PDB file of C-alpha atoms in Angstrom:
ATOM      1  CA  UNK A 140     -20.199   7.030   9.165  1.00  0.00           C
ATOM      2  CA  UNK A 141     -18.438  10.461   8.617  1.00  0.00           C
ATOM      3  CA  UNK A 142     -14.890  11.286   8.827  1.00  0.00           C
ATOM      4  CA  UNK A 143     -13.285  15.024   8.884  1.00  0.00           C
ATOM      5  CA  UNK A 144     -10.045  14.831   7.081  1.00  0.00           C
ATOM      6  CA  UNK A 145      -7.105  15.940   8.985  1.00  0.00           C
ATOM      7  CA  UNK A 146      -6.567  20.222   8.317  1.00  0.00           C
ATOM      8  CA  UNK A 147      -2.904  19.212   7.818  1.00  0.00           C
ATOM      9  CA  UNK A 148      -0.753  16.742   6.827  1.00  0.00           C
ATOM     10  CA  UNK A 149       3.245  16.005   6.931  1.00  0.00           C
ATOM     11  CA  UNK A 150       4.579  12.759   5.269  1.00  0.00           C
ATOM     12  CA  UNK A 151       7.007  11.897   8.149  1.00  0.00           C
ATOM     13  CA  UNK A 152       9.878   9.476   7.063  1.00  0.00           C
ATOM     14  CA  UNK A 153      12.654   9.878   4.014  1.00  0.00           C
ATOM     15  CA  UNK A 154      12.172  10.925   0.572  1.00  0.00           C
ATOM     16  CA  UNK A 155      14.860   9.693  -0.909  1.00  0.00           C
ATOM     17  CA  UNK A 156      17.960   7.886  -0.008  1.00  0.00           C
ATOM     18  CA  UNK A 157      21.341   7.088  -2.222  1.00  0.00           C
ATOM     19  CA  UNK A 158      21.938   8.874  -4.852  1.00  0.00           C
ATOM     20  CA  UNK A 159      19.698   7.190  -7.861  1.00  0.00           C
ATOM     21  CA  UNK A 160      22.061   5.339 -10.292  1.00  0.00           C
ATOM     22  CA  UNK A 161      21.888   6.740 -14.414  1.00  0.00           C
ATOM     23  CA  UNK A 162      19.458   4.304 -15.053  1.00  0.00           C
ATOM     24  CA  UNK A 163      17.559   4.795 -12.357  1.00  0.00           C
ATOM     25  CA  UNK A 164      17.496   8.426 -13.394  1.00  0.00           C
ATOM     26  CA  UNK A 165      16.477   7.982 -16.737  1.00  0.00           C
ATOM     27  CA  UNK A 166      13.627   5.854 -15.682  1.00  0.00           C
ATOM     28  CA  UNK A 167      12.291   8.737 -13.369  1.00  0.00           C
ATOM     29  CA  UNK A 168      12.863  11.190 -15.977  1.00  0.00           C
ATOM     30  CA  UNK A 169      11.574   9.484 -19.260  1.00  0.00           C
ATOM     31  CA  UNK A 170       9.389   6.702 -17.954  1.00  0.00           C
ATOM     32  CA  UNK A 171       7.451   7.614 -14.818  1.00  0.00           C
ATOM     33  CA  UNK A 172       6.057  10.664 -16.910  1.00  0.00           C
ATOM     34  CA  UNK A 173       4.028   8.193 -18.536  1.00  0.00           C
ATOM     35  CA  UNK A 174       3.063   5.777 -15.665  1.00  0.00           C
ATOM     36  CA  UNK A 175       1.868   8.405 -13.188  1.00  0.00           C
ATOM     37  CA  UNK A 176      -1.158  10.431 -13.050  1.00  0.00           C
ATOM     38  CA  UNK A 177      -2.029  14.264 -12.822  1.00  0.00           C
ATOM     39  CA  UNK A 178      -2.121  15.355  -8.882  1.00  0.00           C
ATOM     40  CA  UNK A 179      -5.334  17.293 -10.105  1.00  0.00           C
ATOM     41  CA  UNK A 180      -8.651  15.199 -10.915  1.00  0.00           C
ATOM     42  CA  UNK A 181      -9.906  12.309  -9.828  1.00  0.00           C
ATOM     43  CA  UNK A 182      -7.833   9.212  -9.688  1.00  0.00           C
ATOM     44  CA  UNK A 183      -9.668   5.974 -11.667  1.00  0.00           C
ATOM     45  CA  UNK A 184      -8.137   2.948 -12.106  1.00  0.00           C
ATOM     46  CA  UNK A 185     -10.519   1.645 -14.514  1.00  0.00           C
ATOM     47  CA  UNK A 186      -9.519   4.689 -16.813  1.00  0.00           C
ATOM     48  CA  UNK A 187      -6.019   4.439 -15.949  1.00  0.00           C
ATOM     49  CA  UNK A 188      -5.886   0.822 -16.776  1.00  0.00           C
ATOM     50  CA  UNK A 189      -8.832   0.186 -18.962  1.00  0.00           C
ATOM     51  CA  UNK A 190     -10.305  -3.360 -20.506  1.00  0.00           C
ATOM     52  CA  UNK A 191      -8.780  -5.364 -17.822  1.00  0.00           C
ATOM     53  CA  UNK A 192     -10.655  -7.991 -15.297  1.00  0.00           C
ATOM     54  CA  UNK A 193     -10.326  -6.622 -11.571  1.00  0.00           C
ATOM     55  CA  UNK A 194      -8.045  -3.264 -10.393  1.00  0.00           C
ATOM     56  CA  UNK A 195      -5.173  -3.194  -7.022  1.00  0.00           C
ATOM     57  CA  UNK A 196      -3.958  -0.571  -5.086  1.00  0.00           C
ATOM     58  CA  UNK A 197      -0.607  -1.179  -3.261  1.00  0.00           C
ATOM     59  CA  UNK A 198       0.013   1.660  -0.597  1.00  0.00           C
ATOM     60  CA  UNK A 199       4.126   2.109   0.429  1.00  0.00           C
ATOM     61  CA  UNK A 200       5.437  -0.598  -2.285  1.00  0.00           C
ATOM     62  CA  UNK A 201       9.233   0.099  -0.814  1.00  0.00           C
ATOM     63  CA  UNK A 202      11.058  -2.191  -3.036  1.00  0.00           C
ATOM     64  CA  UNK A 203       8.167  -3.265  -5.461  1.00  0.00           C
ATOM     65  CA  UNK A 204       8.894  -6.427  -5.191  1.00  0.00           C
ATOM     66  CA  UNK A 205       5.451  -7.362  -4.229  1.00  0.00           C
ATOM     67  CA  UNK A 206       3.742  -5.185  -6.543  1.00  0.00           C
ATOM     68  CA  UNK A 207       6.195  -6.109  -9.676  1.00  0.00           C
ATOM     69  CA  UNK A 208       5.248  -9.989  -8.450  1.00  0.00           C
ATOM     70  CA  UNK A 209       1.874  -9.552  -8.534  1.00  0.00           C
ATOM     71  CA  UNK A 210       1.811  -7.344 -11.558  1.00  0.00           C
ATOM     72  CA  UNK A 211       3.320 -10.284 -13.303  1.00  0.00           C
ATOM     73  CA  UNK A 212       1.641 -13.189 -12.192  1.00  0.00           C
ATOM     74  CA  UNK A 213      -2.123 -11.712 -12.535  1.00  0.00           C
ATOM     75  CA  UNK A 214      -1.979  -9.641 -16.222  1.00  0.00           C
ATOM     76  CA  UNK A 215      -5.869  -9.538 -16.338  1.00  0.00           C
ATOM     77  CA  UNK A 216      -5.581  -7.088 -13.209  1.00  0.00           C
ATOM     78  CA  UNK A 217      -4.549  -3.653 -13.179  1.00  0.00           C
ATOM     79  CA  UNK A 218      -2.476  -2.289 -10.667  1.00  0.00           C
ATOM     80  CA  UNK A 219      -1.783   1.076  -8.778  1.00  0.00           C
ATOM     81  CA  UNK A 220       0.971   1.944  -6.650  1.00  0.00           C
ATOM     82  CA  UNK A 221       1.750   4.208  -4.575  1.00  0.00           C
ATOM     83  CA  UNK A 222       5.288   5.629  -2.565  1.00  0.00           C
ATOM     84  CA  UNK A 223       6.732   8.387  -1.269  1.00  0.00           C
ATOM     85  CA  UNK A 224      10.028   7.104  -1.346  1.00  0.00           C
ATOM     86  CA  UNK A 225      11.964   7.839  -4.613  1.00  0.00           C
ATOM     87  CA  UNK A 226      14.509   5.086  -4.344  1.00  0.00           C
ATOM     88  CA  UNK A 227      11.458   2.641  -3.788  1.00  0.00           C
ATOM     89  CA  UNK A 228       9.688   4.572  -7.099  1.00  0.00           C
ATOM     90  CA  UNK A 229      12.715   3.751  -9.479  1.00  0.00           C
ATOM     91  CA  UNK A 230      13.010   0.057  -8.630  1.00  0.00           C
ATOM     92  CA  UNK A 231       9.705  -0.371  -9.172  1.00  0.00           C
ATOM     93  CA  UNK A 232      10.101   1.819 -12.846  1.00  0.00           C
ATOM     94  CA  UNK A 233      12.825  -0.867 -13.424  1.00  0.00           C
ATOM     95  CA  UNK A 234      11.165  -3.695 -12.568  1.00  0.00           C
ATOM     96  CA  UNK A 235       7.860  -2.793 -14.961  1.00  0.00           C
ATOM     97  CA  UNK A 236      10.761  -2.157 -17.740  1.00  0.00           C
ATOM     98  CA  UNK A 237      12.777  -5.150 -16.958  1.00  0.00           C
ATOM     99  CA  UNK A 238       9.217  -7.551 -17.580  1.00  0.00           C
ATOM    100  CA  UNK A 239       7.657  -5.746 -20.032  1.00  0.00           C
ATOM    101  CA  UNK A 240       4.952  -4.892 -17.572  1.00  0.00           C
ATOM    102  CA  UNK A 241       1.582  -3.213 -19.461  1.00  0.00           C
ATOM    103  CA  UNK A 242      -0.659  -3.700 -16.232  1.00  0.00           C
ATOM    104  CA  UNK A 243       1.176  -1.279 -13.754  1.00  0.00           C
ATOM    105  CA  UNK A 244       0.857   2.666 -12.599  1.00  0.00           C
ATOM    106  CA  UNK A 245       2.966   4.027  -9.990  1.00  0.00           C
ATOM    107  CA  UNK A 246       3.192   7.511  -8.377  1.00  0.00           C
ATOM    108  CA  UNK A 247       5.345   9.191  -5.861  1.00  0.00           C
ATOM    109  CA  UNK A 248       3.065  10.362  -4.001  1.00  0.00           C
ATOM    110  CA  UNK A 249       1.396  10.703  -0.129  1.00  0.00           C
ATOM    111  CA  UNK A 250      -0.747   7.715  -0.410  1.00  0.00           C
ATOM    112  CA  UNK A 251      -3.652   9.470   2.349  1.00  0.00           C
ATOM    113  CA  UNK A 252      -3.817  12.587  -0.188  1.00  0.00           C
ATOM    114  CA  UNK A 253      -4.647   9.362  -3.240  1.00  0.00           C
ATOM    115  CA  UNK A 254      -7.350   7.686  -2.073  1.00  0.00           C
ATOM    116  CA  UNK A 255      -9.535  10.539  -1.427  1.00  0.00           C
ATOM    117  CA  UNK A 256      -9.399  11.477  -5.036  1.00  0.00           C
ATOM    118  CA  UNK A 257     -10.516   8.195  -5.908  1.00  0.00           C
ATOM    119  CA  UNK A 258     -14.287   6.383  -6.500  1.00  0.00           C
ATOM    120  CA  UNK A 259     -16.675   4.868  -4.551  1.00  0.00           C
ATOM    121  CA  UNK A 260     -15.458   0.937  -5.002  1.00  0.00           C
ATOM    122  CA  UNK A 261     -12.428   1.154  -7.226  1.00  0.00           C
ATOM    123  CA  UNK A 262     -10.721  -1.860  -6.304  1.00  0.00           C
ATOM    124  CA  UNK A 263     -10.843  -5.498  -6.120  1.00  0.00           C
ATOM    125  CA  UNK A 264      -8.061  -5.226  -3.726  1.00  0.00           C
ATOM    126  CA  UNK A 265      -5.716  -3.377  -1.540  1.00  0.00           C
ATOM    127  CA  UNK A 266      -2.342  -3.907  -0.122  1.00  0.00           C
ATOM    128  CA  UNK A 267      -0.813  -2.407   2.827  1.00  0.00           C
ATOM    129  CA  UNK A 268       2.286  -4.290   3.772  1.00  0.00           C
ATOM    130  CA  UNK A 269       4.884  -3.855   6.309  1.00  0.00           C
ATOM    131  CA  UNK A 270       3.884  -0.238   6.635  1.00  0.00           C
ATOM    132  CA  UNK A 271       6.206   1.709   8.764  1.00  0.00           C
ATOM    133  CA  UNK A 272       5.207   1.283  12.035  1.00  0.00           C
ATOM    134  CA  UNK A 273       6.376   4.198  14.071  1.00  0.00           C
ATOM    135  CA  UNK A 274       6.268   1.789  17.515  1.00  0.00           C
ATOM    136  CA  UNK A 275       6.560   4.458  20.173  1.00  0.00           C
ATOM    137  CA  UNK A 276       3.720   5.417  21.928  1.00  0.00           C
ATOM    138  CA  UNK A 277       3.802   9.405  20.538  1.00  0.00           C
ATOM    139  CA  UNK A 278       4.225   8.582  17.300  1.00  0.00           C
ATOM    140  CA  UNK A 279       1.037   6.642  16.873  1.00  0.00           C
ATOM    141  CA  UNK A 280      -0.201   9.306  15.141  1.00  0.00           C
ATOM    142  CA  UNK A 281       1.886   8.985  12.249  1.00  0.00           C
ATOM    143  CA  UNK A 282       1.153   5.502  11.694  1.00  0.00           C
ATOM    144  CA  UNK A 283      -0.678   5.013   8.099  1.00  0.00           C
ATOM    145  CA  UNK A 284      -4.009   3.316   9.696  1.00  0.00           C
ATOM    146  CA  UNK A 285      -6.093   5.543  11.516  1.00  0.00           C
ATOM    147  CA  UNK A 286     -10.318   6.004  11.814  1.00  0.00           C
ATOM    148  CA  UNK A 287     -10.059   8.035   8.797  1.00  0.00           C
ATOM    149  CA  UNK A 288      -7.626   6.449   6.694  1.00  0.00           C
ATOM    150  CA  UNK A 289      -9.790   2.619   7.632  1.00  0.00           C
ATOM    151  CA  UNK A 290     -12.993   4.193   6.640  1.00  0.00           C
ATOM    152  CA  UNK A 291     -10.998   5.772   2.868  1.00  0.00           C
ATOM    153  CA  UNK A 292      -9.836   2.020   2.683  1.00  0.00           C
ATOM    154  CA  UNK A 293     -13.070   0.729   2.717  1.00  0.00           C
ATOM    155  CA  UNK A 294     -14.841   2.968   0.681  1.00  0.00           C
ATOM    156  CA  UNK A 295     -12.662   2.542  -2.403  1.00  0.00           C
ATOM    157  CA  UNK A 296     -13.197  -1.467  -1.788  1.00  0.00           C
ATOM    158  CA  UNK A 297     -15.781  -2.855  -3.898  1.00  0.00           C
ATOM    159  CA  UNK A 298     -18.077  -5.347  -2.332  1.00  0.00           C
ATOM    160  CA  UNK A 299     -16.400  -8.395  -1.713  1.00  0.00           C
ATOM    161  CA  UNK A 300     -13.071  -6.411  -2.056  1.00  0.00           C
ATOM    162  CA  UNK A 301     -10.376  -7.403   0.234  1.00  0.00           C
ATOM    163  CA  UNK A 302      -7.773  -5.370   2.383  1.00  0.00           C
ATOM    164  CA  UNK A 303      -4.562  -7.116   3.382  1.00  0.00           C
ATOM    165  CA  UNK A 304      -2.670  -5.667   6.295  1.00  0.00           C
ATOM    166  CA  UNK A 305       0.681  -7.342   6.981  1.00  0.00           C
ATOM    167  CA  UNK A 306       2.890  -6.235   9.726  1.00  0.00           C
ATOM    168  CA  UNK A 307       6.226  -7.639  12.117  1.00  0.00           C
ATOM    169  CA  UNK A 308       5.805  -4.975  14.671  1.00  0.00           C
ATOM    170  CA  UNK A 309       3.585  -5.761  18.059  1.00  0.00           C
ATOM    171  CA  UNK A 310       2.895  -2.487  18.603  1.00  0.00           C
ATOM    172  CA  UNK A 311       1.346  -2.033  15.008  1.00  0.00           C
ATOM    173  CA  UNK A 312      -0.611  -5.007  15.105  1.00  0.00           C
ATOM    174  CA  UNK A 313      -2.085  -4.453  18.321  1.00  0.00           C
ATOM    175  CA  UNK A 314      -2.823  -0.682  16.958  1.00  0.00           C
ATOM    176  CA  UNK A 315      -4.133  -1.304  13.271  1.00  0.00           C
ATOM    177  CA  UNK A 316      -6.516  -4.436  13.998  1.00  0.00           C
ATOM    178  CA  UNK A 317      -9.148  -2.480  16.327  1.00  0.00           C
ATOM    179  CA  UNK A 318      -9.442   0.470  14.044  1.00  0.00           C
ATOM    180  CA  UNK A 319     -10.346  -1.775  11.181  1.00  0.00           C
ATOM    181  CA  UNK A 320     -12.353  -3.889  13.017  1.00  0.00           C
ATOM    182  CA  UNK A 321     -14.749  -1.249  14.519  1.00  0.00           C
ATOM    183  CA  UNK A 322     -14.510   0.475  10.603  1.00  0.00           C
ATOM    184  CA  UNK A 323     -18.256  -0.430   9.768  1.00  0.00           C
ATOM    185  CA  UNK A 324     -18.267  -1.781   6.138  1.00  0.00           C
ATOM    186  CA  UNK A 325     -15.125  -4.072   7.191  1.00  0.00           C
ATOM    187  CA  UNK A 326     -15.205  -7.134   7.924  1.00  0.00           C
ATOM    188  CA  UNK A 327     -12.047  -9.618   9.518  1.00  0.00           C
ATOM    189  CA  UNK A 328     -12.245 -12.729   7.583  1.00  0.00           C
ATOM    190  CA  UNK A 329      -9.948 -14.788   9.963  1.00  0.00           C
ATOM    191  CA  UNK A 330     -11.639 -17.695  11.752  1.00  0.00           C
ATOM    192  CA  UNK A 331      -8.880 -19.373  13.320  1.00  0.00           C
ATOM    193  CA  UNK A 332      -5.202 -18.175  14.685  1.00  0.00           C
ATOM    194  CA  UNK A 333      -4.038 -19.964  11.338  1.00  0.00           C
ATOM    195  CA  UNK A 334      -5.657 -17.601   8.929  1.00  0.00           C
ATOM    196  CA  UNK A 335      -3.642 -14.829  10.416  1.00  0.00           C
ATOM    197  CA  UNK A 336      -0.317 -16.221  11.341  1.00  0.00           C
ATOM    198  CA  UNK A 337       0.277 -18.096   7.900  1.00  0.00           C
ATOM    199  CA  UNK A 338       0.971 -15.745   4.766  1.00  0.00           C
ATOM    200  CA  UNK A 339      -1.931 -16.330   1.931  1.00  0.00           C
ATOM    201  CA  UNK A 340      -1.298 -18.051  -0.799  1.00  0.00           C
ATOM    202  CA  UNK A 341      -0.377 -15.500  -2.753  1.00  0.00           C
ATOM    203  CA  UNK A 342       1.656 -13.620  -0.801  1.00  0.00           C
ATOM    204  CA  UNK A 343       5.029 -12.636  -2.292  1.00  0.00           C
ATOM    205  CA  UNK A 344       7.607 -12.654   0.862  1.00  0.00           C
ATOM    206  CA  UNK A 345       9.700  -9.761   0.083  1.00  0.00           C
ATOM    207  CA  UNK A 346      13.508  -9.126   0.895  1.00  0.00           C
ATOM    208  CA  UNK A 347      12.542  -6.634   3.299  1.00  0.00           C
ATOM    209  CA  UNK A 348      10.294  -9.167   5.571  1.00  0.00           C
ATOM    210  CA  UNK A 349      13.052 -11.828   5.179  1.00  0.00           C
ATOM    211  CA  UNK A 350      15.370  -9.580   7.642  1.00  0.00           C
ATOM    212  CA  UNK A 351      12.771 -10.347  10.242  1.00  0.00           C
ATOM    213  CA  UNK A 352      13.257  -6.641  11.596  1.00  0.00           C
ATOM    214  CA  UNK A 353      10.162  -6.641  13.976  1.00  0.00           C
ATOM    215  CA  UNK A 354       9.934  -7.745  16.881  1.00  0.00           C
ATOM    216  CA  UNK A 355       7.158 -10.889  16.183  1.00  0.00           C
ATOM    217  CA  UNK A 356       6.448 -13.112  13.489  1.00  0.00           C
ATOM    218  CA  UNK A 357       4.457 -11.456  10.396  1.00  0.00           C
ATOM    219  CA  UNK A 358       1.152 -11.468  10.652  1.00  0.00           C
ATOM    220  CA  UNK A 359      -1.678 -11.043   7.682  1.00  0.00           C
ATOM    221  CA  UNK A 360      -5.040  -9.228   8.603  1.00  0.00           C
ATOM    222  CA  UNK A 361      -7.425  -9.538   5.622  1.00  0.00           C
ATOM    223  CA  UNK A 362     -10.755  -7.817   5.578  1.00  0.00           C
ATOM    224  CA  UNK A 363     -13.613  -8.165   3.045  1.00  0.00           C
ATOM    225  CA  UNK A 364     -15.717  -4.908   2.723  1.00  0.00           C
ATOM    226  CA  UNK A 365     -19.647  -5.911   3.445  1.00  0.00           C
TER     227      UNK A 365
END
C-alpha cells in the first residue's frame, strides 16, 4: 500500500490558551528541554527510553491525564507523547514532576509531522483519544484520521500492537472506523457491540470525557496490526 504525504500541512485548532502560571513556565523552560526530542532525525522510542519492556505513543494528550495514568501504573513501558497545545504540554511536565515519572517523553509538536520520522514497528501501543473531531461536513479534512495518517498508524505498530481510537462525536465515529478498517495491516478486534461500547479495562476516564460534550456515548475502537 502507498501513501503520498500531503504537500502541505496547517495544524488547525489553538496553540495555547491562558496565560501559563510561573510554574508552569519554569517547567516549559527548564524541564521540557530535557524530555523532548530534536525536530531533526529520526524519532526512536527504544533510544529515547531505553532498557524498558514495551514502548506507547499517545497522540493529542490534552490534559495528560491519561498519559500521566498510564505512565504511572505500567513503569516497565516507555511512553511518548505528543501535543500541540502548550497548556496541555505543561500539565503534563507537571504531572511527570509531581510523580517522579522516569518513563515519559513529551513534545509540542504536530503529531502527523512525528510519526513519519519514526521506525518500522516502534510501538506496543498507540493512543488516540477524544481527538478533536471537527463534525461539519467541510472540515473533515482536518480531522486527525485520514488514509494516510491510518496507514503511518499502522506501520509504527509492531505485530500484535494495538491502536485505541476513542471518540463522543457521531460524526467522528462514523468517519474514523471505515478508514481504519479498509487500512490493510489493521485489524478491528471487536466481536460484539460490547467490546466497543464499554471502555477497556484500562482505560483512564479523563475529566475531559466526564463533561460528556459529544453528542453519543464514548465509544473505543481497538485495532491489532496483522
Amino acid at each position: 500500500m502507498t501513501e503520498t504525504r500531503p504537500p502541505h500541512r496547517r495544524l488547525y485548532g489553538r496553540a495555547q490558551g491562558h496565560r501559563l502560571s510561573p510554574r508552569q513556565q519554569r517547567l516549559v523552560d527548564a524541564l521540557l528541554p530535557r524530555l523532548d526530542w530534536p525536530d531533526a532525525g529520526g524519532v526512536d522510542p527504544a533510544a529515547l527510553l531505553p532498557g524498558l519492556d514495551a514502548h506507547a505513543l499517545e497522540i493529542g494528550f490534552g490534559a495528560a491525564e491519561h498519559l500521566i495514568a498510564q505512565a504511572e501504573a505500567n513503569p516497565r513501558t516507555g511512553f511518548l507523547g505528543i501535543e500541540p497545545f502548550l497548556n496541555g504540554v505543561a500539565k503534563a511536565l507537571a504531572g511527570i514532576e509531581e510523580k517522579a515519572l522516569e518513563n515519559v517523553r513529551v513534545k509540542r509538536a504536530d503529531a502527523r509531522d512525528e510519526i513519519e520520522a519514526m521506525p518500522d514497528a516502534a510501538f506496543d501501543r498507540v493512543y488516540l483519544l477524544f481527538p478533536d473531531p471537527w463534525p461539519k461536513t467541510r472540515h473533515a479534512k482536518r480531522r486527525f484520521v485520514q488514509p494516510d495518517t491510518a496507514f503511518e498508524l499502522a506501520r509504527i505498530l509492531k505485530p500484535g500492537g494495538r491502536l485505541r481510537l476513542a471518540t463522543d462525536v457521531r460524526a467522528y465515529a462514523d468517519w474514523a472506523l471505515p478508514i481504519l478498517m479498509e487500512t490493510p495491516s489493521l485489524a478491528w478486534t471487536a466481536r460484539s457491540a460490547g467490546d466497543w461500547r464499554d471502555p477497556p479495562a484500562d482505560h483512564v476516564t479523563t475529566r475531559y470525557e466526564s463533561k460528556h460534550l459529544g453528542d453519543i456515548a464514548p465509544v473505543f475502537f481497538e485495532f491489532e496490526k496483522r
